[in-house]
């Protein structure tokens, strides 16, 4: 189990909406200048779909085996990459919990 500290947002609701994403501090600073400015902002994915930044997490350590700059709602992933629905990915999807205090949320878990 991995924990990632939230700088902005609520771990209990950050990925609740299909268009919600959580981004790293690095991504927030690159696109918006700061985590505070990124929070609540909208980014466009592949020039097709708008996503709302509902959380900003601390950068993933360089020595982590899984490197990523953002996580999103799994429903949105299935809508965006439609061919995933025909695959049984329940064993290949990575789960990245993000914690804020004692609360956490998990993205990417197929039920």
Coordinates of N, CA, C and O in Angstrom, one line a residue:
X1 N 0.9 -1.2 0.0 CA 0.0 0.0 0.0 C 0.9 1.2 0.0 O 1.9 1.3 0.7
X2 N 0.6 2.2 -0.9 CA 1.3 3.4 -0.9 C 0.4 4.6 -0.5 O -0.8 4.6 -0.8
X3 N 1.0 5.6 0.1 CA 0.3 6.7 0.6 C 0.9 8.0 -0.1 O 2.1 8.1 -0.1
X4 N 0.1 8.9 -0.6 CA 0.5 10.1 -1.2 C -0.2 11.3 -0.4 O -1.4 11.3 -0.3
X5 N 0.6 12.2 0.0 CA 0.0 13.3 0.8 C -0.7 14.3 -0.1 O -0.2 14.7 -1.2
X6 N -1.9 14.7 0.3 CA -2.7 15.7 -0.5 C -2.3 17.0 0.0 O -2.2 17.3 1.2
X7 N -2.0 17.9 -1.0 CA -1.7 19.3 -0.7 C -3.0 20.1 -0.8 O -3.1 21.2 -0.1
X8 N -3.9 19.8 -1.7 CA -5.2 20.5 -1.9 C -6.2 19.4 -2.2 O -5.9 18.4 -2.8
X9 N -7.4 19.6 -1.7 CA -8.5 18.7 -2.0 C -8.9 17.8 -0.9 O -8.2 17.8 0.1
X10 N -10.0 17.1 -1.1 CA -10.5 16.2 0.0 C -10.4 14.8 -0.6 O -10.9 14.4 -1.6
X11 N -9.7 13.9 0.2 CA -9.4 12.6 -0.2 C -10.7 11.8 -0.4 O -10.8 10.9 -1.2
X12 N -11.7 12.1 0.4 CA -13.0 11.3 0.3 C -13.8 11.6 -0.9 O -14.6 10.8 -1.3
X13 N -13.6 12.7 -1.6 CA -14.4 13.1 -2.7 C -13.6 13.5 -4.0 O -14.3 13.7 -5.0
X14 N -12.3 13.5 -3.9 CA -11.5 14.1 -5.0 C -11.8 13.4 -6.4 O -11.8 14.1 -7.4
X15 N -12.0 12.1 -6.4 CA -12.2 11.4 -7.7 C -13.7 10.9 -7.8 O -13.9 10.0 -8.6
X16 N -14.6 11.5 -7.1 CA -16.0 11.0 -7.1 C -16.6 11.3 -8.5 O -17.4 10.4 -8.9
X17 N -16.4 12.4 -9.1 CA -17.0 12.7 -10.4 C -16.2 12.1 -11.5 O -15.0 12.0 -11.5
X18 N -16.9 11.7 -12.6 CA -16.2 11.1 -13.7 C -15.1 12.0 -14.4 O -14.2 11.5 -14.9
X19 N -15.3 13.3 -14.3 CA -14.4 14.2 -14.9 C -13.3 14.8 -13.9 O -12.6 15.7 -14.3
X20 N -13.2 14.2 -12.7 CA -12.3 14.6 -11.7 C -10.9 13.9 -11.9 O -10.8 12.8 -12.2
X21 N -9.8 14.7 -11.7 CA -8.5 14.1 -11.6 C -7.7 14.7 -10.4 O -8.1 15.8 -9.9
X22 N -6.7 14.0 -10.0 CA -5.8 14.5 -9.0 C -4.4 14.6 -9.7 O -4.1 13.7 -10.5
X23 N -3.7 15.7 -9.5 CA -2.4 15.9 -10.2 C -1.3 16.0 -9.2 O -1.6 16.4 -8.0
X24 N -0.1 15.8 -9.6 CA 1.1 16.0 -8.7 C 1.4 17.4 -8.6 O 1.0 18.3 -9.3
X25 N 2.2 17.7 -7.5 CA 2.7 19.1 -7.3 C 3.4 19.6 -8.6 O 3.2 20.7 -9.0
X26 N 4.2 18.7 -9.1 CA 5.0 19.1 -10.3 C 4.1 19.5 -11.5 O 4.4 20.5 -12.2
X27 N 3.1 18.7 -11.7 CA 2.1 19.0 -12.8 C 1.4 20.3 -12.5 O 1.2 21.2 -13.4
X28 N 0.9 20.5 -11.3 CA 0.2 21.7 -10.9 C 1.1 22.9 -11.1 O 0.6 24.0 -11.6
X29 N 2.4 22.8 -10.7 CA 3.3 24.0 -10.8 C 3.6 24.3 -12.3 O 3.7 25.4 -12.7
X30 N 3.7 23.2 -13.1 CA 4.1 23.4 -14.5 C 2.9 24.0 -15.3 O 3.2 24.9 -16.1
X31 N 1.7 23.7 -15.0 CA 0.6 24.2 -15.7 C 0.0 25.5 -15.2 O -0.5 26.3 -15.9
X32 N 0.0 25.6 -13.8 CA -0.7 26.7 -13.2 C 0.1 27.5 -12.2 O -0.4 28.5 -11.7
X33 N 1.4 27.1 -12.0 CA 2.2 27.9 -11.1 C 2.3 27.5 -9.7 O 3.2 27.7 -9.0
X34 N 1.2 26.9 -9.2 CA 1.1 26.4 -7.8 C 0.0 25.4 -7.6 O -1.0 25.4 -8.4
X35 N 0.0 24.6 -6.5 CA -1.1 23.7 -6.2 C -2.4 24.5 -6.0 O -3.4 24.0 -6.4
X36 N -2.3 25.6 -5.3 CA -3.5 26.4 -5.0 C -4.2 26.9 -6.3 O -5.4 26.9 -6.4
X37 N -3.4 27.3 -7.3 CA -3.9 27.8 -8.5 C -4.5 26.7 -9.4 O -5.5 26.8 -10.1
X38 N -3.9 25.5 -9.3 CA -4.4 24.3 -10.0 C -5.7 23.8 -9.5 O -6.5 23.4 -10.3
X39 N -5.8 23.8 -8.2 CA -7.0 23.2 -7.6 C -8.3 23.9 -8.1 O -8.5 25.1 -8.1
X40 N -9.2 23.0 -8.6 CA -10.5 23.5 -9.2 C -10.4 24.0 -10.6 O -11.4 24.3 -11.3
X41 N -9.2 24.0 -11.2 CA -9.0 24.4 -12.6 C -9.4 23.2 -13.5 O -9.5 22.1 -13.1
X42 N -9.5 23.6 -14.8 CA -9.9 22.6 -15.8 C -8.7 22.4 -16.8 O -8.1 23.4 -17.2
X43 N -8.4 21.2 -17.2 CA -7.5 20.9 -18.2 C -8.2 20.1 -19.3 O -9.2 19.4 -19.0
X44 N -7.7 20.2 -20.5 CA -8.3 19.4 -21.6 C -7.4 18.3 -22.0 O -6.2 18.4 -22.2
X45 N -7.9 17.0 -22.0 CA -7.2 15.8 -22.3 C -7.3 15.5 -23.8 O -8.5 15.4 -24.3
X46 N -6.2 15.4 -24.5 CA -6.2 15.0 -25.9 C -7.1 16.0 -26.8 O -7.6 15.6 -27.8
X47 N -7.2 17.2 -26.3 CA -8.0 18.2 -27.0 C -9.4 17.8 -27.3 O -10.0 18.2 -28.2
X48 N -9.9 16.9 -26.3 CA -11.3 16.4 -26.5 C -12.1 16.5 -25.2 O -13.3 16.8 -25.3
X49 N -11.5 16.2 -24.1 CA -12.3 16.1 -22.9 C -11.8 17.0 -21.8 O -10.6 17.0 -21.5
X50 N -12.7 17.8 -21.2 CA -12.3 18.6 -20.0 C -12.3 17.8 -18.7 O -13.3 17.1 -18.5
X51 N -11.3 18.0 -17.9 CA -11.2 17.4 -16.6 C -10.9 18.4 -15.6 O -10.2 19.4 -15.8
X52 N -11.5 18.2 -14.4 CA -11.4 19.2 -13.3 C -10.4 18.7 -12.3 O -10.5 17.5 -11.9
X53 N -9.4 19.5 -11.9 CA -8.5 19.1 -10.9 C -9.1 19.3 -9.6 O -9.3 20.4 -9.1
X54 N -9.4 18.2 -8.9 CA -10.0 18.2 -7.6 C -9.1 17.8 -6.5 O -9.6 17.8 -5.3
X55 N -7.8 17.6 -6.8 CA -6.9 17.3 -5.7 C -5.5 17.5 -6.3 O -5.3 17.3 -7.5
X56 N -4.5 17.9 -5.4 CA -3.1 18.0 -5.8 C -2.4 17.2 -4.8 O -2.5 17.4 -3.5
X57 N -1.5 16.2 -5.2 CA -0.8 15.4 -4.3 C 0.7 15.7 -4.4 O 1.2 16.3 -5.4
X58 N 1.4 15.4 -3.3 CA 2.9 15.6 -3.3 C 3.5 14.7 -4.4 O 3.0 13.7 -4.7
X59 N 4.6 15.2 -5.0 CA 5.3 14.4 -6.1 C 5.6 13.0 -5.6 O 5.9 12.7 -4.5
X60 N 5.5 12.1 -6.6 CA 5.8 10.7 -6.3 C 7.4 10.7 -6.2 O 8.1 11.2 -7.0
X61 N 7.9 10.0 -5.2 CA 9.4 10.0 -5.0 C 10.1 9.3 -6.3 O 9.5 8.4 -6.9
X62 N 11.2 9.8 -6.6 CA 12.0 9.4 -7.7 C 12.3 7.9 -7.7 O 12.4 7.2 -8.7
X63 N 12.4 7.3 -6.5 CA 12.7 5.9 -6.3 C 11.5 5.0 -6.3 O 11.6 3.8 -6.1
X64 N 10.3 5.5 -6.5 CA 9.1 4.7 -6.6 C 9.0 3.9 -7.9 O 9.4 4.4 -8.9
X65 N 8.6 2.7 -7.8 CA 8.5 1.9 -9.0 C 7.4 2.3 -9.9 O 7.5 2.1 -11.1
X66 N 6.4 2.9 -9.4 CA 5.3 3.4 -10.3 C 5.4 4.9 -10.3 O 5.2 5.6 -9.3
X67 N 5.7 5.5 -11.5 CA 5.8 6.9 -11.7 C 4.5 7.4 -12.4 O 4.1 6.8 -13.4
X68 N 3.9 8.5 -11.9 CA 2.7 9.1 -12.5 C 2.6 10.5 -12.1 O 3.1 10.9 -11.1
X69 N 1.9 11.3 -12.9 CA 1.7 12.7 -12.6 C 0.3 13.0 -12.3 O 0.0 14.1 -11.9
X70 N -0.6 12.1 -12.6 CA -2.0 12.3 -12.3 C -2.7 11.0 -12.2 O -2.3 10.0 -12.7
X71 N -3.9 11.0 -11.5 CA -4.8 9.9 -11.5 C -6.2 10.4 -11.7 O -6.5 11.6 -11.5
X72 N -7.0 9.5 -12.2 CA -8.4 9.9 -12.6 C -9.4 8.9 -12.2 O -9.1 7.8 -11.7
X73 N -10.6 9.2 -12.4 CA -11.8 8.4 -12.2 C -11.8 7.3 -13.2 O -11.6 7.5 -14.4
X74 N -11.9 6.0 -12.8 CA -11.9 4.9 -13.7 C -13.0 4.9 -14.7 O -12.9 4.5 -15.9
X75 N -14.2 5.4 -14.4 CA -15.3 5.6 -15.3 C -14.9 6.4 -16.5 O -15.2 6.1 -17.6
X76 N -14.2 7.5 -16.2 CA -13.7 8.4 -17.3 C -12.7 7.7 -18.2 O -12.7 7.8 -19.4
X77 N -11.8 6.9 -17.6 CA -10.9 6.1 -18.4 C -11.6 5.2 -19.4 O -11.3 5.1 -20.5
X78 N -12.7 4.5 -18.9 CA -13.4 3.6 -19.7 C -14.1 4.3 -20.9 O -14.2 3.9 -22.0
X79 N -14.6 5.5 -20.6 CA -15.3 6.4 -21.6 C -14.3 6.9 -22.6 O -14.6 7.0 -23.8
X80 N -13.1 7.2 -22.2 CA -12.0 7.7 -23.0 C -11.3 6.6 -23.9 O -11.1 6.8 -25.1
X81 N -11.1 5.5 -23.3 CA -10.4 4.4 -24.0 C -11.4 3.3 -24.0 O -11.3 2.3 -23.2
X82 N -12.3 3.3 -25.0 CA -13.4 2.4 -25.0 C -13.1 1.0 -25.2 O -13.8 0.1 -24.7
X83 N -12.0 0.7 -25.8 CA -11.6 -0.7 -26.0 C -11.3 -1.4 -24.7 O -11.3 -2.7 -24.6
X84 N -11.0 -0.7 -23.6 CA -10.7 -1.3 -22.3 C -11.9 -2.1 -21.8 O -11.7 -3.0 -21.1
X85 N -13.1 -1.7 -22.2 CA -14.3 -2.4 -21.7 C -14.4 -3.9 -22.1 O -15.0 -4.7 -21.5
X86 N -13.7 -4.2 -23.3 CA -13.8 -5.6 -23.7 C -12.7 -6.5 -23.1 O -12.8 -7.7 -23.2
X87 N -11.8 -5.8 -22.4 CA -10.8 -6.6 -21.7 C -11.1 -6.8 -20.2 O -11.8 -6.0 -19.6
X88 N -10.7 -7.9 -19.7 CA -10.8 -8.1 -18.2 C -9.5 -7.5 -17.6 O -8.5 -8.3 -17.5
X89 N -9.5 -6.3 -17.2 CA -8.3 -5.7 -16.6 C -8.3 -5.7 -15.1 O -7.5 -5.0 -14.5
X90 N -9.2 -6.4 -14.5 CA -9.2 -6.4 -13.0 C -7.9 -6.7 -12.4 O -7.6 -6.3 -11.3
X91 N -7.1 -7.5 -13.0 CA -5.8 -7.9 -12.4 C -4.6 -7.0 -12.9 O -3.5 -7.1 -12.3
X92 N -4.8 -6.1 -13.8 CA -3.7 -5.2 -14.3 C -3.8 -3.8 -13.9 O -2.9 -3.0 -14.1
X93 N -5.0 -3.3 -13.4 CA -5.2 -1.9 -13.1 C -4.4 -1.6 -11.8 O -4.6 -2.3 -10.8
X94 N -3.7 -0.5 -11.8 CA -2.9 -0.1 -10.6 C -3.8 0.7 -9.7 O -4.6 1.5 -10.1
X95 N -3.7 0.5 -8.4 CA -4.5 1.3 -7.4 C -3.5 2.2 -6.7 O -2.4 1.8 -6.2
X96 N -3.8 3.5 -6.7 CA -3.0 4.5 -6.1 C -3.8 5.3 -5.0 O -4.5 6.2 -5.3
X97 N -3.7 4.8 -3.7 CA -4.4 5.5 -2.7 C -3.7 6.9 -2.4 O -2.5 6.9 -2.4
X98 N -4.5 7.9 -2.1 CA -4.0 9.2 -1.8 C -4.6 9.5 -0.4 O -5.8 9.5 -0.3
X99 N -3.8 9.9 0.5 CA -4.3 10.1 1.9 C -4.3 11.6 2.2 O -3.5 12.4 1.8
X100 N -5.2 12.0 3.0 CA -5.3 13.3 3.6 C -5.7 13.1 5.0 O -6.9 12.8 5.3
X101 N -4.8 13.3 6.0 CA -5.2 12.9 7.4 C -5.4 11.4 7.5 O -4.6 10.6 7.0
X102 N -6.5 11.0 8.0 CA -6.8 9.6 8.2 C -7.7 9.1 7.1 O -8.1 8.0 7.1
X103 N -8.1 9.9 6.1 CA -9.0 9.5 5.0 C -8.2 9.2 3.8 O -7.1 9.7 3.6
X104 N -8.7 8.3 3.0 CA -8.0 8.0 1.7 C -9.0 7.7 0.6 O -10.2 7.4 0.9
X105 N -8.6 7.8 -0.6 CA -9.4 7.3 -1.7 C -8.5 6.5 -2.6 O -7.3 6.6 -2.6
X106 N -9.1 5.6 -3.4 CA -8.4 4.8 -4.3 C -8.9 5.0 -5.7 O -10.1 5.1 -5.9
X107 N -8.1 5.2 -6.7 CA -8.5 5.3 -8.1 C -8.1 4.1 -8.9 O -7.1 3.5 -8.5
X108 N -8.8 3.8 -9.9 CA -8.4 2.7 -10.8 C -8.8 1.4 -10.3 O -8.5 0.4 -11.0
X109 N -9.6 1.2 -9.3 CA -10.0 -0.1 -8.9 C -11.3 -0.5 -9.6 O -12.3 0.1 -9.5
X110 N -11.2 -1.6 -10.4 CA -12.4 -2.1 -11.1 C -13.2 -3.0 -10.1 O -12.7 -3.8 -9.5
X111 N -14.5 -2.7 -10.1 CA -15.4 -3.5 -9.2 C -16.2 -4.5 -10.0 O -16.5 -4.3 -11.1

